[in-house]
Amino acid sequence: MQALPLLGGLAVLLAHRVREAKRACREMDALIDEYRQLFNTPVERLHALRDALVEQLEAGLANKPGGLLALPSYVDVLPSGHERGHCFAVDLGGTNLRVAHVQLGEERGATEATHIREWPIPDEHLDTDKGTLLTYVAQRTAEVVQEHAGGGGAKPVVGFCFSFPVEQTAVDNGRVVVWTKNFRGTYLVGEDVVGALRRELAAAGVDAEVPAIMNDTVATLVALRYGEPDTQLGIILGAGTNCAYVERADAIGKLPAGFQGRTPTMVVNSEWGDFRSPLLPSCEEDLWIDCSSAHPGSGLFEKQISGLYLGEVARRILLRLAVKGELFGGAVPGLLDRHFKLTTADMAAIDEDDSAGLLGVAEVLDRALQIGGTSLQQRQMVREVCQLVCLRSARLCAAAIAGILQRAGHPCGGASASGGAASAPAPHVVVAVDGSVFAKYSKYRERLRAALEDVCGKAAADSIELRLAQDGSASSSRRLSPAAAAAAAAPPASSVKSCAGLAPEKLLGFTVLNMTKQGALVGVVDDVLAVAETGEAQPLLHVRAPADPALPEEAPREEHLIPFVPQIVPSYDPTAGLVFVQPPSGLLDLGRQQLLLAHLQRDLEPYTSPPPLSLLSRMGLRVMPSAKQLEEAGRPDLVTAVKQAGGFLEVASYLGLRSQRKPAGFWEDDSNLDEELTLFVAAHWTRFQDPESRQSYWYNQITHRITWEEPILPERVDLDDEGSYMLTEAEDDRVMPSKSAVKAAGRYDLHHAIVQRGGYTATGQQLGRRSAWPPSQHLGSLPTLRQELRAFLKETGLRPNRMPTASQLVDAGRGDLLQAIVQRGGFVATARMLGWATQRRGRSAWQDPQAVATELRQFILEKQFPELAGRQPGRRRQAPQVLQQWAAQRGVQQQRSQQQQELQQQEQRQQEADVPALPPEARLPTHAELARAGRHDLRYAMQRHGSCMVAALLGIECRRSGAHNRGLSAAAEGSSEAAAAAAPACAEEAD
Ligand code: BGC
């Protein structure tokens, strides 16, 4: 009885728990939905944020309240890359200290960080008020300097890359504005950090020069800009976040009055981490993170974006889901409620786990937060939270990049509020990005790119290249090297002078800056071409662009010739080694085009092969691929590059590639027309086979030249490395084709070009080409051909009313007769028209089995018993030789014809003489043997009569077996048809 109330109570409890669980579930759904909407920040809101950021940046530049710090870096020139010797680079980042020994090479830009040491900054130094931070930095630096500084008494040079806001008054001087990230205190705030480092170094036993200090974003920008002139922004996405960019100096209102830079631009450190806006997609967790941070109330943008905080945001959201949505069944498991227990690296690992069971997520939860035994559903939720936190960061970062680009004049930022692409094609811009979040979190990079497309529109976003300025810790040297080089090169003060009256040679080795493009680096003066050399009215500066460290040293570089005249080269700075130029529009594009062409020469190579076995391929010529071919090969980039370099015709002509279409003026150039004629002639070689001897010969329909050897085609001979070449050509082939031949080939372009030049005869004379032997008109009529052939047979002593063979005609130099025969459809066809026999026996010739046996006997003798054969394999050459002799003597043909006739008759007699009997071991040739020897006539004949019958006539054994004896029985019955049908099998048996 007492059990009843107990059961009732349990039921109530159970129902309550079910209700609670359902409530929690609803709560979790509602919560996660909120994050989904907030963090997948709508594009309109991103545009508003972008515009707000630009406003705050501009306010900062003008020193107005409410602006970003927008700190001038005093970096107004880039390192020339010609610095020599070595220096040290100190990089005090958010979590690590790195010191590198940088070697500045002989070659321009050849900097190499030869030794890099790296230490995590011990927590004790994060409280800067202890005053130990720079002592620590100086001691570690001293270790490296003492290890690597060479003797000679010169002071070691140290460049300082500093990841905190510094208000500079010069490139080598700056007061700390505030410590950020996890660094606290007021140490050095308002004091010169460079002077402090010098003092600390001295205390550590190193008397060093510290000629420059740079924010890490500035160093990143400078480092990439060093080899990539399109670099406009330097961004850090690491523990902290920030962006530096190239600004017009006259727009930096906070520069001291009367400041005169060496160039019209200066790199500005925006300090965007402190951007603030009520529109930021903030959540409760941001508030908690801010409150418990080293700097509550500041760096709010950075706290939603950078690596120091992302993992913590995700952890806090998961905690909220655990408490309010009972993500982990009502409890707060493991270390989920401990600050900073989930790092951004953990978060990235969770986000990037694409496995079906999310075992990677389980592993991270277990290791980092000691949460084990999670269900797949829980892990999916954990992963989604991490993805959303990453998404918010990436979208905010994209909006900020768009804002800075807008400030720098890129159409990305200027896209309409709807996010549509700007109408004009956006110029290529490179954004140098450094920091662990960008470098190590691939899904972050993907989301950032996608967000850029959302914010800027696809076309504008495509013109923005986000380039990692480093990869992993070792290559931080890449950032440090140029930073250090810049530091080492920092000139003391501006000393700009006019170039008037200056000897241009004085500028050798100087760095050239383009004043019309905000001081963009053009290159270094590496030669001066004097008036006498160039024939120009003024000397020319030869300027070579810097090498791209990412490319092999021999990779082509832009080169420019800049006229040394005051309008174009007005001033220079001898102290800084700078020349300032104002090139007229288009002048520097030429160099760019040359560079593009040089790159294209290499990149197009795989697509320039003509079809295999084609004439062009045999001649070693290359062809210009079409846009369609390149696109189909997956290289639309090359189509764009070709267009930029002047188009397909221009590129083809520069690279010496044959293109279908010819550029304007092509035909006016003698060498082009001559080459086309050479190719035209070469394309008209045709291979024939002498029906009697089965030997191949080649006949050229243009020159009417005939040769027994395969003709040597014109060959391409390269004249230089820049694509100039010439074609070799046999003197015999330097022929001017006839009008009818050119037109018959459908080459109206060629025909037109020849007519334009005054006709075929005139063109032939101009180009030194003799007229082709005009196709013998008189042989066009059958009676004339008959008459000519008769005369030929008579002259050569050949049998009358029987077609001569091709070889006889060729050897006698009567290509005209051969041509006429070929034009009439060949020997058999012509013979039929003339009512003559051919030498080649037609099918009818083999009706007589005895004739077959005679021919086969000869074949067997030649192949199996050459020593017995009356005529050796060389026989077929004898007659032509005789004829050749005769032809050579044609001048005395009449006197010699008697002798010739005798020779011919002798030959004929020999042919008809009885061949010796076959030895007993002789065997019937197989069909394969006959086919190999080209004796299809004999194959046919054997089929016709049956191999065994022929064997019987020859007195040799017909080896056969089983089912294959039908041939013989059929033959015995007199059915030659059946025998013919069975013969191949029988003959095969004999093989
Ligand atoms: C600092 C910046 C720095 C950025 C990246 C921020 O906290 O204020 O100066 O560039 O972190 O390291």
PDB file of N, CA, C and O and ligand atoms in Angstrom, residues 94 162-165 180-181 215-217 236 240-242 269 271 302, ligand 1:
ATOM      1  N   GLY A  94      53.659  38.177 -29.930  1.00  0.00           N
ATOM      2  CA  GLY A  94      52.690  38.076 -28.848  1.00  0.00           C
ATOM      3  C   GLY A  94      53.010  36.964 -27.886  1.00  0.00           C
ATOM      4  O   GLY A  94      52.755  37.061 -26.688  1.00  0.00           O
ATOM      5  N   PHE A 162      58.571  44.767 -33.621  1.00  0.00           N
ATOM      6  CA  PHE A 162      57.920  44.909 -32.324  1.00  0.00           C
ATOM      7  C   PHE A 162      56.408  44.832 -32.529  1.00  0.00           C
ATOM      8  O   PHE A 162      55.837  45.617 -33.304  1.00  0.00           O
ATOM      9  N   SER A 163      55.729  43.909 -31.813  1.00  0.00           N
ATOM     10  CA  SER A 163      54.315  43.648 -32.121  1.00  0.00           C
ATOM     11  C   SER A 163      53.346  44.405 -31.219  1.00  0.00           C
ATOM     12  O   SER A 163      52.323  43.842 -30.793  1.00  0.00           O
ATOM     13  N   PHE A 164      53.693  45.634 -30.939  1.00  0.00           N
ATOM     14  CA  PHE A 164      52.836  46.461 -30.075  1.00  0.00           C
ATOM     15  C   PHE A 164      52.816  47.869 -30.660  1.00  0.00           C
ATOM     16  O   PHE A 164      53.732  48.253 -31.394  1.00  0.00           O
ATOM     17  N   PRO A 165      51.787  48.638 -30.326  1.00  0.00           N
ATOM     18  CA  PRO A 165      51.732  49.986 -30.892  1.00  0.00           C
ATOM     19  C   PRO A 165      52.832  50.891 -30.364  1.00  0.00           C
ATOM     20  O   PRO A 165      53.064  50.945 -29.149  1.00  0.00           O
ATOM     21  N   THR A 180      49.631  45.426 -25.404  1.00  0.00           N
ATOM     22  CA  THR A 180      48.380  44.750 -25.823  1.00  0.00           C
ATOM     23  C   THR A 180      48.522  43.255 -25.586  1.00  0.00           C
ATOM     24  O   THR A 180      49.504  42.804 -24.991  1.00  0.00           O
ATOM     25  N   LYS A 181      47.546  42.531 -26.065  1.00  0.00           N
ATOM     26  CA  LYS A 181      47.501  41.063 -25.918  1.00  0.00           C
ATOM     27  C   LYS A 181      47.618  40.702 -24.437  1.00  0.00           C
ATOM     28  O   LYS A 181      46.931  41.322 -23.616  1.00  0.00           O
ATOM     29  N   ASN A 215      56.673  47.808 -36.568  1.00  0.00           N
ATOM     30  CA  ASN A 215      55.585  46.955 -36.119  1.00  0.00           C
ATOM     31  C   ASN A 215      55.600  45.666 -36.962  1.00  0.00           C
ATOM     32  O   ASN A 215      56.037  45.691 -38.115  1.00  0.00           O
ATOM     33  N   ASP A 216      55.091  44.562 -36.416  1.00  0.00           N
ATOM     34  CA  ASP A 216      55.142  43.306 -37.180  1.00  0.00           C
ATOM     35  C   ASP A 216      54.341  43.385 -38.488  1.00  0.00           C
ATOM     36  O   ASP A 216      54.712  42.758 -39.494  1.00  0.00           O
ATOM     37  N   THR A 217      53.272  44.161 -38.496  1.00  0.00           N
ATOM     38  CA  THR A 217      52.501  44.289 -39.743  1.00  0.00           C
ATOM     39  C   THR A 217      53.319  45.040 -40.801  1.00  0.00           C
ATOM     40  O   THR A 217      53.278  44.705 -41.985  1.00  0.00           O
ATOM     41  N   ILE A 236      48.535  40.847 -39.746  1.00  0.00           N
ATOM     42  CA  ILE A 236      48.869  39.762 -38.814  1.00  0.00           C
ATOM     43  C   ILE A 236      47.567  39.157 -38.320  1.00  0.00           C
ATOM     44  O   ILE A 236      46.654  39.859 -37.885  1.00  0.00           O
ATOM     45  N   GLY A 240      47.573  38.268 -31.886  1.00  0.00           N
ATOM     46  CA  GLY A 240      46.831  39.521 -32.045  1.00  0.00           C
ATOM     47  C   GLY A 240      46.489  39.713 -33.510  1.00  0.00           C
ATOM     48  O   GLY A 240      46.813  38.861 -34.354  1.00  0.00           O
ATOM     49  N   THR A 241      45.840  40.814 -33.807  1.00  0.00           N
ATOM     50  CA  THR A 241      45.604  41.102 -35.221  1.00  0.00           C
ATOM     51  C   THR A 241      45.809  42.585 -35.482  1.00  0.00           C
ATOM     52  O   THR A 241      45.598  43.428 -34.588  1.00  0.00           O
ATOM     53  N   ASN A 242      46.215  42.885 -36.716  1.00  0.00           N
ATOM     54  CA  ASN A 242      46.505  44.267 -37.061  1.00  0.00           C
ATOM     55  C   ASN A 242      46.759  44.335 -38.562  1.00  0.00           C
ATOM     56  O   ASN A 242      46.929  43.301 -39.225  1.00  0.00           O
ATOM     57  N   ASN A 269      50.698  51.975 -39.725  1.00  0.00           N
ATOM     58  CA  ASN A 269      50.243  50.863 -38.889  1.00  0.00           C
ATOM     59  C   ASN A 269      48.866  51.247 -38.334  1.00  0.00           C
ATOM     60  O   ASN A 269      48.750  52.125 -37.489  1.00  0.00           O
ATOM     61  N   GLU A 271      46.645  49.652 -36.462  1.00  0.00           N
ATOM     62  CA  GLU A 271      46.212  49.164 -35.136  1.00  0.00           C
ATOM     63  C   GLU A 271      44.702  48.928 -35.139  1.00  0.00           C
ATOM     64  O   GLU A 271      43.954  49.359 -34.266  1.00  0.00           O
ATOM     65  N   GLU A 302      40.007  42.963 -31.916  1.00  0.00           N
ATOM     66  CA  GLU A 302      41.021  41.903 -31.836  1.00  0.00           C
ATOM     67  C   GLU A 302      40.483  40.713 -31.040  1.00  0.00           C
ATOM     68  O   GLU A 302      40.742  39.551 -31.385  1.00  0.00           O
TER      69      GLU A 302
HETATM   70  C1  BGC B   1      49.175  44.946 -31.466  1.00  0.00           C
HETATM   71  C2  BGC B   1      49.690  45.272 -32.825  1.00  0.00           C
HETATM   72  C3  BGC B   1      50.235  44.050 -33.461  1.00  0.00           C
HETATM   73  C4  BGC B   1      49.223  42.968 -33.444  1.00  0.00           C
HETATM   74  C5  BGC B   1      49.736  41.693 -34.060  1.00  0.00           C
HETATM   75  C6  BGC B   1      48.222  43.784 -31.538  1.00  0.00           C
HETATM   76  O1  BGC B   1      47.846  43.408 -30.268  1.00  0.00           O
HETATM   77  O2  BGC B   1      48.548  46.041 -30.896  1.00  0.00           O
HETATM   78  O3  BGC B   1      50.676  46.270 -32.736  1.00  0.00           O
HETATM   79  O4  BGC B   1      50.597  44.372 -34.736  1.00  0.00           O
HETATM   80  O5  BGC B   1      48.818  42.695 -32.149  1.00  0.00           O
HETATM   81  O6  BGC B   1      50.807  41.195 -33.395  1.00  0.00           O
END
